Amino acid sequence: MPLLAIETTCDETAAAVIDRSRRVLSSVVASQDELHARWRGVVPELASRAHVERIVPVIDEALARSGVARESLEAVAVAVRPGLVGSLLVGLSAAKGIAAVLGCPLVGYDHIAAHLYACRLAHGERMTYPCVGLVASGGHTSLFHLRSPLELERLGGTIDDAAGEAFDKAAALLGLAYPGGPSMERAAARGNPAAHRFPRPLATDRERMDVSFSGLKTALRYRVRPPGAPDDTPLPTGQALADLAASFQLAVVETILAKVDLALAKTKCRVLAVGGGVTANTALREALERLGKKRRVDVLIPPRELCTDNAAMGGIAWERLERGEDDGLELDVRPGTDRSAARGR
Ligand code: KG4
Ligand code: ZN
C-alpha cells in the first residue's frame, strides 16, 4: 500500500502518493509564486495562510489522481525541517489529522535529504552510496557526502546567500520577474556569458568546499548602477540585459562546479546526485553533465519538476518506514538552518 507525502516547507503546497517500489502515483504542487511576486520574495505570513487554504484541496487532488483511497494508505509522511515555521506547521497538522484518523504511522522527513532522494525516484538503482550530493535551492546551497539516503555529512556550502537567492536578488536588480531563477535563465539565453567577468569567490580554494554569492550580487549591482550614479539610472535592456544575465549565470554555475569537482576529488565517489530548484537551470545541468564525463562520474539529475519543491521526494519516508520507524503524533517541526539540517533521519 502506498504512502501520502505532504510538503509545505516554504511557498509550495504539495502532496504526492508514492508506493513501496518508489513509484510516484501522483504529485500535485500548488505554487504561490503569484502571491509573493510583488514582494520579490517569500513573505512567511502570506505563505502560511495560503498553505491553510490550499492543503486540503491539494491532498484531495493527489489522492484522486493516484486512484488510491484514503483508507488504503499505509502511512503519512511530512517534511518537518528545515523551513518556515508557520508553513511547516500547516503540513504537519494536516499530516497528523490524517494519520490519527487512519491510525497509521506518521513519519517526518528532512526536506534537503528529500531533494537528493528525487534522484532515487528518477534514476532508480543508479543511485548508489556512498555518493556526493549537491543541493542548490532558494534557501540552501550545500554539498554532502551521503552514506545512505538518511546519512548526510555536510562537506560545505554557502557562507552567505543561497544560489537561488542570488538568482532571485539578481533578477530584482535587473527588474526581472519573480521567481528570479527562471527569469534570469530566459534573459541569459540571448546573452554573451563572456561579456562581463564577475567574481567567483573561493572558487580557486582547493581546501574549502564553501561558496559565497553575496559579492557576486554586489558586483552586479555596481554594473547596473555604478557608485555615484543617479538613482534614476535606467535599467539595462535588450542585449545589455541579456549579457549581464548570462555572465551572472555563468559565474554562479562555475562557482558551484568548482566545489562539486573538489568534493568528487576528495571523496573519490563515483556518483553525484543533485537536487533543488537551481538544478532546474539548463546551464548548470549541462555543466554538471560535462564534469561527470570528465571525471567519469555518474551524474544523476532529476527531471525539472522533481528539482523544484514537490512532495514526491517525500518517498524518502519509505527508508524510515522499512526500518519500522514511526514518529507518531508527538512529531514536531524543526525549522532549523542550512547547517543544522540534513542529517537525514
Ligand atoms: O527547491 P526550491 O523550489 O525551493 C527551496 O527549497 O528553496 O528552489 C527555489 C529556487 C528559487 O530561488 C528559484 O529562483 C530557483 O530555485 N530556480 C532557478 C531555476 N528555477 C528555479 N534558478 C536558476 N535557474 C532556474 N531555471
Ligand atoms: Zn527545496
GROMACS .gro file of C-alpha atoms and ligand atoms in nm:
model
  372
    1MET     CA    1   0.000   0.000   0.000
    2PRO     CA    2   0.131   0.347  -0.082
    3LEU     CA    3   0.213   0.643   0.140
    4LEU     CA    4   0.091   1.001   0.124
    5ALA     CA    5   0.364   1.266   0.146
    6ILE     CA    6   0.300   1.630   0.233
    7GLU     CA    7   0.535   1.922   0.171
    8THR     CA    8   0.484   2.279   0.296
    9THR     CA    9   0.835   2.390   0.395
   10CYS     CA   10   0.830   2.721   0.206
   11ASP     CA   11   0.590   2.854  -0.056
   12GLU     CA   12   0.478   2.542  -0.240
   13THR     CA   13   0.181   2.343  -0.110
   14ALA     CA   14   0.239   1.988  -0.231
   15ALA     CA   15   0.115   1.634  -0.182
   16ALA     CA   16   0.210   1.308  -0.352
   17VAL     CA   17   0.135   0.938  -0.337
   18ILE     CA   18   0.433   0.702  -0.365
   19ASP     CA   19   0.424   0.324  -0.349
   20ARG     CA   20   0.672   0.092  -0.179
   21SER     CA   21   0.865   0.035  -0.502
   22ARG     CA   22   0.922   0.415  -0.510
   23ARG     CA   23   0.681   0.467  -0.797
   24VAL     CA   24   0.523   0.813  -0.792
   25LEU     CA   25   0.147   0.754  -0.841
   26SER     CA   26   0.063   1.124  -0.826
   27SER     CA   27   0.234   1.453  -0.743
   28VAL     CA   28   0.046   1.780  -0.705
   29VAL     CA   29   0.217   2.116  -0.647
   30ALA     CA   30   0.028   2.442  -0.586
   31SER     CA   31   0.275   2.724  -0.636
   32GLN     CA   32   0.233   3.055  -0.453
   33ASP     CA   33   0.459   3.247  -0.693
   34GLU     CA   34   0.186   3.491  -0.794
   35LEU     CA   35   0.123   3.572  -0.425
   36HIS     CA   36   0.485   3.665  -0.347
   37ALA     CA   37   0.579   3.818  -0.683
   38ARG     CA   38   0.503   4.179  -0.588
   39TRP     CA   39   0.733   4.144  -0.284
   40ARG     CA   40   1.003   3.972  -0.494
   41GLY     CA   41   1.047   3.712  -0.222
   42VAL     CA   42   0.855   3.480   0.006
   43VAL     CA   43   0.651   3.656   0.276
   44PRO     CA   44   0.622   3.397   0.558
   45GLU     CA   45   0.284   3.516   0.687
   46LEU     CA   46   0.128   3.508   0.340
   47ALA     CA   47   0.283   3.167   0.277
   48SER     CA   48   0.135   3.001   0.585
   49ARG     CA   49  -0.209   3.147   0.524
   50ALA     CA   50  -0.204   3.025   0.164
   51HIS     CA   51  -0.097   2.676   0.283
   52VAL     CA   52  -0.402   2.668   0.513
   53GLU     CA   53  -0.632   2.742   0.219
   54ARG     CA   54  -0.468   2.500  -0.023
   55ILE     CA   55  -0.357   2.199   0.178
   56VAL     CA   56  -0.689   2.009   0.179
   57PRO     CA   57  -0.765   2.053  -0.195
   58VAL     CA   58  -0.404   1.962  -0.281
   59ILE     CA   59  -0.416   1.641  -0.075
   60ASP     CA   60  -0.758   1.551  -0.222
   61GLU     CA   61  -0.624   1.609  -0.573
   62ALA     CA   62  -0.316   1.394  -0.510
   63LEU     CA   63  -0.532   1.108  -0.381
   64ALA     CA   64  -0.780   1.143  -0.669
   65ARG     CA   65  -0.506   1.141  -0.934
   66SER     CA   66  -0.336   0.838  -0.777
   67GLY     CA   67  -0.659   0.639  -0.768
   68VAL     CA   68  -0.574   0.540  -0.409
   69ALA     CA   69  -0.849   0.557  -0.147
   70ARG     CA   70  -0.759   0.736   0.175
   71GLU     CA   71  -0.825   0.418   0.376
   72SER     CA   72  -0.570   0.231   0.165
   73LEU     CA   73  -0.278   0.449   0.272
   74GLU     CA   74  -0.005   0.267   0.460
   75ALA     CA   75   0.147   0.579   0.618
   76VAL     CA   76   0.162   0.957   0.609
   77ALA     CA   77   0.493   1.138   0.560
   78VAL     CA   78   0.559   1.507   0.609
   79ALA     CA   79   0.859   1.739   0.566
   80VAL     CA   80   0.936   1.871   0.916
   81ARG     CA   81   1.261   2.058   0.854
   82PRO     CA   82   1.412   2.292   0.754
   83GLY     CA   83   1.169   2.563   0.651
   84LEU     CA   84   0.943   2.845   0.763
   85VAL     CA   85   0.788   2.752   1.095
   86GLY     CA   86   0.436   2.869   1.008
   87SER     CA   87   0.443   2.684   0.677
   88LEU     CA   88   0.584   2.365   0.828
   89LEU     CA   89   0.313   2.360   1.097
   90VAL     CA   90   0.032   2.360   0.839
   91GLY     CA   91   0.171   2.049   0.667
   92LEU     CA   92   0.237   1.878   0.999
   93SER     CA   93  -0.115   1.946   1.128
   94ALA     CA   94  -0.272   1.807   0.811
   95ALA     CA   95  -0.047   1.501   0.826
   96LYS     CA   96  -0.129   1.439   1.192
   97GLY     CA   97  -0.502   1.469   1.126
   98ILE     CA   98  -0.495   1.208   0.852
   99ALA     CA   99  -0.263   0.972   1.040
  100ALA     CA  100  -0.479   0.998   1.352
  101VAL     CA  101  -0.799   0.920   1.162
  102LEU     CA  102  -0.642   0.626   0.975
  103GLY     CA  103  -0.444   0.504   1.276
  104CYS     CA  104  -0.140   0.464   1.051
  105PRO     CA  105   0.230   0.552   1.101
  106LEU     CA  106   0.335   0.917   1.073
  107VAL     CA  107   0.692   0.981   0.957
  108GLY     CA  108   0.876   1.314   0.942
  109TYR     CA  109   1.148   1.371   0.685
  110ASP     CA  110   1.418   1.623   0.606
  111HIS     CA  111   1.349   1.845   0.304
  112ILE     CA  112   1.717   1.863   0.200
  113ALA     CA  113   1.775   1.488   0.215
  114ALA     CA  114   1.449   1.452   0.021
  115HIS     CA  115   1.573   1.684  -0.258
  116LEU     CA  116   1.855   1.433  -0.316
  117TYR     CA  117   1.619   1.137  -0.287
  118ALA     CA  118   1.447   1.271  -0.601
  119CYS     CA  119   1.745   1.113  -0.782
  120ARG     CA  120   1.647   0.772  -0.640
  121LEU     CA  121   1.292   0.822  -0.769
  122ALA     CA  122   1.408   0.936  -1.113
  123HIS     CA  123   1.709   0.709  -1.164
  124GLY     CA  124   1.629   0.402  -0.951
  125GLU     CA  125   1.921   0.167  -0.890
  126ARG     CA  126   2.176   0.407  -1.041
  127MET     CA  127   2.152   0.595  -0.710
  128THR     CA  128   2.417   0.410  -0.511
  129TYR     CA  129   2.600   0.501  -0.191
  130PRO     CA  130   2.835   0.647  -0.088
  131CYS     CA  131   2.787   0.940  -0.323
  132VAL     CA  132   2.825   1.317  -0.335
  133GLY     CA  133   2.509   1.528  -0.314
  134LEU     CA  134   2.460   1.887  -0.429
  135VAL     CA  135   2.151   2.074  -0.314
  136ALA     CA  136   2.109   2.420  -0.470
  137SER     CA  137   1.781   2.591  -0.396
  138GLY     CA  138   1.631   2.918  -0.279
  139GLY     CA  139   1.722   2.858   0.083
  140HIS     CA  140   2.016   2.618   0.062
  141THR     CA  141   2.335   2.553  -0.126
  142SER     CA  142   2.521   2.261   0.024
  143LEU     CA  143   2.747   1.973  -0.065
  144PHE     CA  144   2.713   1.642   0.115
  145HIS     CA  145   2.879   1.307   0.143
  146LEU     CA  146   2.594   1.057   0.160
  147ARG     CA  147   2.650   0.717   0.317
  148SER     CA  148   2.283   0.624   0.272
  149PRO     CA  149   1.962   0.812   0.185
  150LEU     CA  150   1.935   0.918   0.551
  151GLU     CA  151   2.301   0.975   0.642
  152LEU     CA  152   2.431   1.305   0.508
  153GLU     CA  153   2.759   1.458   0.613
  154ARG     CA  154   2.780   1.825   0.514
  155LEU     CA  155   3.107   1.896   0.333
  156GLY     CA  156   3.047   2.266   0.275
  157GLY     CA  157   2.817   2.516   0.114
  158THR     CA  158   2.729   2.878   0.106
  159ILE     CA  159   2.861   3.110   0.371
  160ASP     CA  160   2.606   3.380   0.280
  161ASP     CA  161   2.334   3.373   0.014
  162ALA     CA  162   2.200   3.052  -0.137
  163ALA     CA  163   2.237   3.013  -0.515
  164GLY     CA  164   1.863   3.053  -0.576
  165GLU     CA  165   1.856   3.357  -0.351
  166ALA     CA  166   2.141   3.504  -0.557
  167PHE     CA  167   1.941   3.448  -0.877
  168ASP     CA  168   1.630   3.599  -0.716
  169LYS     CA  169   1.817   3.909  -0.597
  170ALA     CA  170   1.999   3.949  -0.929
  171ALA     CA  171   1.666   3.934  -1.112
  172ALA     CA  172   1.527   4.204  -0.881
  173LEU     CA  173   1.831   4.425  -0.952
  174LEU     CA  174   1.772   4.382  -1.324
  175GLY     CA  175   1.398   4.447  -1.297
  176LEU     CA  176   1.308   4.088  -1.394
  177ALA     CA  177   1.006   3.897  -1.262
  178TYR     CA  178   0.999   3.674  -0.950
  179PRO     CA  179   1.096   3.392  -0.914
  180GLY     CA  180   1.429   3.515  -1.040
  181GLY     CA  181   1.596   3.190  -1.142
  182PRO     CA  182   1.374   3.112  -1.441
  183SER     CA  183   1.366   3.484  -1.543
  184MET     CA  184   1.745   3.502  -1.533
  185GLU     CA  185   1.774   3.183  -1.734
  186ARG     CA  186   1.538   3.319  -2.002
  187ALA     CA  187   1.723   3.653  -2.019
  188ALA     CA  188   2.061   3.476  -2.027
  189ALA     CA  189   1.963   3.266  -2.328
  190ARG     CA  190   2.022   3.564  -2.563
  191GLY     CA  191   2.334   3.689  -2.385
  192ASN     CA  192   2.708   3.653  -2.410
  193PRO     CA  193   2.840   3.488  -2.089
  194ALA     CA  194   3.187   3.631  -2.155
  195ALA     CA  195   3.063   3.992  -2.174
  196HIS     CA  196   3.134   4.059  -1.804
  197ARG     CA  197   3.383   3.891  -1.576
  198PHE     CA  198   3.207   3.857  -1.240
  199PRO     CA  199   3.387   3.737  -0.925
  200ARG     CA  200   3.389   3.370  -0.828
  201PRO     CA  201   3.480   3.395  -0.459
  202LEU     CA  202   3.652   3.091  -0.303
  203ALA     CA  203   3.634   2.907  -0.637
  204THR     CA  204   4.010   2.855  -0.657
  205ASP     CA  205   4.042   2.746  -0.291
  206ARG     CA  206   4.109   2.371  -0.323
  207GLU     CA  207   4.065   2.306   0.050
  208ARG     CA  208   3.731   2.459   0.144
  209MET     CA  209   3.411   2.332  -0.009
  210ASP     CA  210   3.233   2.657   0.069
  211VAL     CA  211   3.088   2.909  -0.174
  212SER     CA  212   2.983   3.271  -0.144
  213PHE     CA  213   2.741   3.464  -0.361
  214SER     CA  214   2.696   3.798  -0.186
  215GLY     CA  215   2.999   3.962  -0.354
  216LEU     CA  216   2.873   3.849  -0.692
  217LYS     CA  217   2.541   4.016  -0.622
  218THR     CA  218   2.716   4.340  -0.523
  219ALA     CA  219   2.930   4.326  -0.838
  220LEU     CA  220   2.615   4.302  -1.048
  221ARG     CA  221   2.458   4.588  -0.856
  222TYR     CA  222   2.753   4.815  -0.942
  223ARG     CA  223   2.741   4.712  -1.309
  224VAL     CA  224   2.372   4.805  -1.319
  225ARG     CA  225   2.426   5.134  -1.137
  226PRO     CA  226   2.790   5.239  -1.078
  227PRO     CA  227   2.871   5.402  -0.741
  228GLY     CA  228   2.770   5.768  -0.754
  229ALA     CA  229   2.533   5.722  -1.050
  230PRO     CA  230   2.192   5.885  -1.004
  231ASP     CA  231   1.905   5.685  -0.853
  232ASP     CA  232   1.707   5.714  -1.175
  233THR     CA  233   1.979   5.549  -1.387
  234PRO     CA  234   1.775   5.341  -1.636
  235LEU     CA  235   1.788   4.963  -1.602
  236PRO     CA  236   1.970   4.777  -1.879
  237THR     CA  237   1.753   4.640  -2.157
  238GLY     CA  238   1.795   4.432  -2.471
  239GLN     CA  239   2.143   4.292  -2.536
  240ALA     CA  240   2.295   4.471  -2.235
  241LEU     CA  241   2.045   4.299  -2.004
  242ALA     CA  242   2.098   3.961  -2.170
  243ASP     CA  243   2.478   3.990  -2.139
  244LEU     CA  244   2.456   4.074  -1.768
  245ALA     CA  245   2.219   3.781  -1.702
  246ALA     CA  246   2.435   3.537  -1.898
  247SER     CA  247   2.758   3.650  -1.729
  248PHE     CA  248   2.597   3.630  -1.385
  249GLN     CA  249   2.457   3.284  -1.456
  250LEU     CA  250   2.798   3.162  -1.571
  251ALA     CA  251   2.961   3.291  -1.251
  252VAL     CA  252   2.707   3.102  -1.036
  253VAL     CA  253   2.750   2.784  -1.241
  254GLU     CA  254   3.131   2.796  -1.232
  255THR     CA  255   3.137   2.872  -0.859
  256ILE     CA  256   2.920   2.568  -0.785
  257LEU     CA  257   3.106   2.350  -1.033
  258ALA     CA  258   3.446   2.418  -0.877
  259LYS     CA  259   3.324   2.289  -0.540
  260VAL     CA  260   3.144   1.987  -0.683
  261ASP     CA  261   3.470   1.900  -0.858
  262LEU     CA  262   3.657   1.936  -0.530
  263ALA     CA  263   3.404   1.721  -0.342
  264LEU     CA  264   3.433   1.446  -0.604
  265ALA     CA  265   3.813   1.461  -0.588
  266LYS     CA  266   3.824   1.448  -0.209
  267THR     CA  267   3.565   1.176  -0.157
  268LYS     CA  268   3.652   0.973  -0.470
  269CYS     CA  269   3.280   0.898  -0.508
  270ARG     CA  270   3.165   0.769  -0.848
  271VAL     CA  271   2.811   0.902  -0.822
  272LEU     CA  272   2.688   1.262  -0.800
  273ALA     CA  273   2.325   1.327  -0.703
  274VAL     CA  274   2.182   1.676  -0.738
  275GLY     CA  275   1.858   1.847  -0.641
  276GLY     CA  276   1.686   2.175  -0.554
  277GLY     CA  277   1.526   2.443  -0.769
  278VAL     CA  278   1.851   2.583  -0.910
  279THR     CA  279   1.937   2.244  -1.060
  280ALA     CA  280   1.645   2.304  -1.298
  281ASN     CA  281   1.882   2.553  -1.467
  282THR     CA  282   1.993   2.424  -1.807
  283ALA     CA  283   2.340   2.583  -1.798
  284LEU     CA  284   2.407   2.421  -1.458
  285ARG     CA  285   2.268   2.083  -1.569
  286GLU     CA  286   2.486   2.083  -1.881
  287ALA     CA  287   2.795   2.188  -1.686
  288LEU     CA  288   2.739   1.909  -1.431
  289GLU     CA  289   2.697   1.654  -1.711
  290ARG     CA  290   3.025   1.770  -1.869
  291LEU     CA  291   3.202   1.746  -1.534
  292GLY     CA  292   3.067   1.393  -1.491
  293LYS     CA  293   3.203   1.287  -1.829
  294LYS     CA  294   3.543   1.438  -1.749
  295ARG     CA  295   3.563   1.271  -1.408
  296ARG     CA  296   3.385   0.950  -1.516
  297VAL     CA  297   3.124   1.004  -1.250
  298ASP     CA  298   2.759   0.906  -1.294
  299VAL     CA  299   2.567   1.235  -1.266
  300LEU     CA  300   2.206   1.192  -1.154
  301ILE     CA  301   1.981   1.491  -1.223
  302PRO     CA  302   1.607   1.463  -1.169
  303PRO     CA  303   1.360   1.598  -1.426
  304ARG     CA  304   1.286   1.966  -1.362
  305GLU     CA  305   0.955   1.907  -1.182
  306LEU     CA  306   1.139   1.692  -0.926
  307CYS     CA  307   1.413   1.957  -0.879
  308THR     CA  308   1.186   2.235  -0.757
  309ASP     CA  309   0.985   2.178  -0.439
  310ASN     CA  310   0.744   1.885  -0.458
  311ALA     CA  311   0.610   1.612  -0.230
  312ALA     CA  312   0.710   1.312  -0.444
  313MET     CA  313   1.057   1.335  -0.293
  314GLY     CA  314   0.882   1.256   0.038
  315GLY     CA  315   0.916   0.898  -0.088
  316ILE     CA  316   1.230   0.911   0.126
  317ALA     CA  317   0.997   0.829   0.415
  318TRP     CA  318   0.990   0.470   0.288
  319GLU     CA  319   1.352   0.441   0.403
  320ARG     CA  320   1.238   0.503   0.761
  321LEU     CA  321   0.918   0.302   0.739
  322GLU     CA  322   1.113   0.000   0.616
  323ARG     CA  323   1.318   0.020   0.934
  324GLY     CA  324   0.996   0.008   1.132
  325GLU     CA  325   1.020   0.371   1.240
  326ASP     CA  326   0.712   0.575   1.329
  327ASP     CA  327   0.725   0.923   1.486
  328GLY     CA  328   0.363   0.909   1.597
  329LEU     CA  329   0.157   1.212   1.693
  330GLU     CA  330   0.441   1.353   1.904
  331LEU     CA  331   0.616   1.459   1.582
  332ASP     CA  332   0.715   1.827   1.577
  333VAL     CA  333   0.870   2.069   1.326
  334ARG     CA  334   1.235   2.178   1.338
  335PRO     CA  335   1.262   2.497   1.128
  336GLY     CA  336   1.644   2.483   1.167
  337THR     CA  337   1.904   2.619   0.928
  338ASP     CA  338   2.117   2.500   0.639
  339ARG     CA  339   2.391   2.391   0.877
  340SER     CA  340   2.187   2.209   1.138
  341ALA     CA  341   1.966   2.048   0.877
  342ALA     CA  342   2.005   1.747   0.659
  343ARG     CA  343   2.121   1.484   0.892
  344GLY     CA  344   1.865   1.278   0.709
  345ARG     CA  345   1.693   1.095   0.996
  346KG4     O1  346   1.398   2.397  -0.428
  346KG4     P1  347   1.315   2.517  -0.448
  346KG4     O2  348   1.191   2.504  -0.533
  346KG4     O3  349   1.269   2.578  -0.311
  346KG4     C1  350   1.356   2.584  -0.200
  346KG4     O4  351   1.367   2.481  -0.129
  346KG4     O5  352   1.415   2.694  -0.182
  346KG4     O6  353   1.410   2.631  -0.511
  346KG4     C2  354   1.361   2.757  -0.547
  346KG4     C3  355   1.475   2.840  -0.604
  346KG4     C4  356   1.438   2.986  -0.631
  346KG4     O7  357   1.537   3.069  -0.578
  346KG4     C5  358   1.435   2.992  -0.784
  346KG4     O8  359   1.470   3.120  -0.836
  346KG4     C6  360   1.540   2.889  -0.820
  346KG4     O9  361   1.520   2.784  -0.727
  346KG4     N1  362   1.521   2.837  -0.956
  346KG4     C7  363   1.612   2.852  -1.055
  346KG4     C8  364   1.552   2.799  -1.172
  346KG4     N2  365   1.428   2.751  -1.140
  346KG4     C9  366   1.411   2.776  -1.006
  346KG4     N3  367   1.735   2.908  -1.054
  346KG4    C10  368   1.802   2.911  -1.173
  346KG4     N4  369   1.751   2.863  -1.289
  346KG4    C11  370   1.629   2.806  -1.293
  346KG4     N5  371   1.580   2.759  -1.408
  347ZN      ZN  372   1.350   2.293  -0.168
   0.00000   0.00000   0.00000
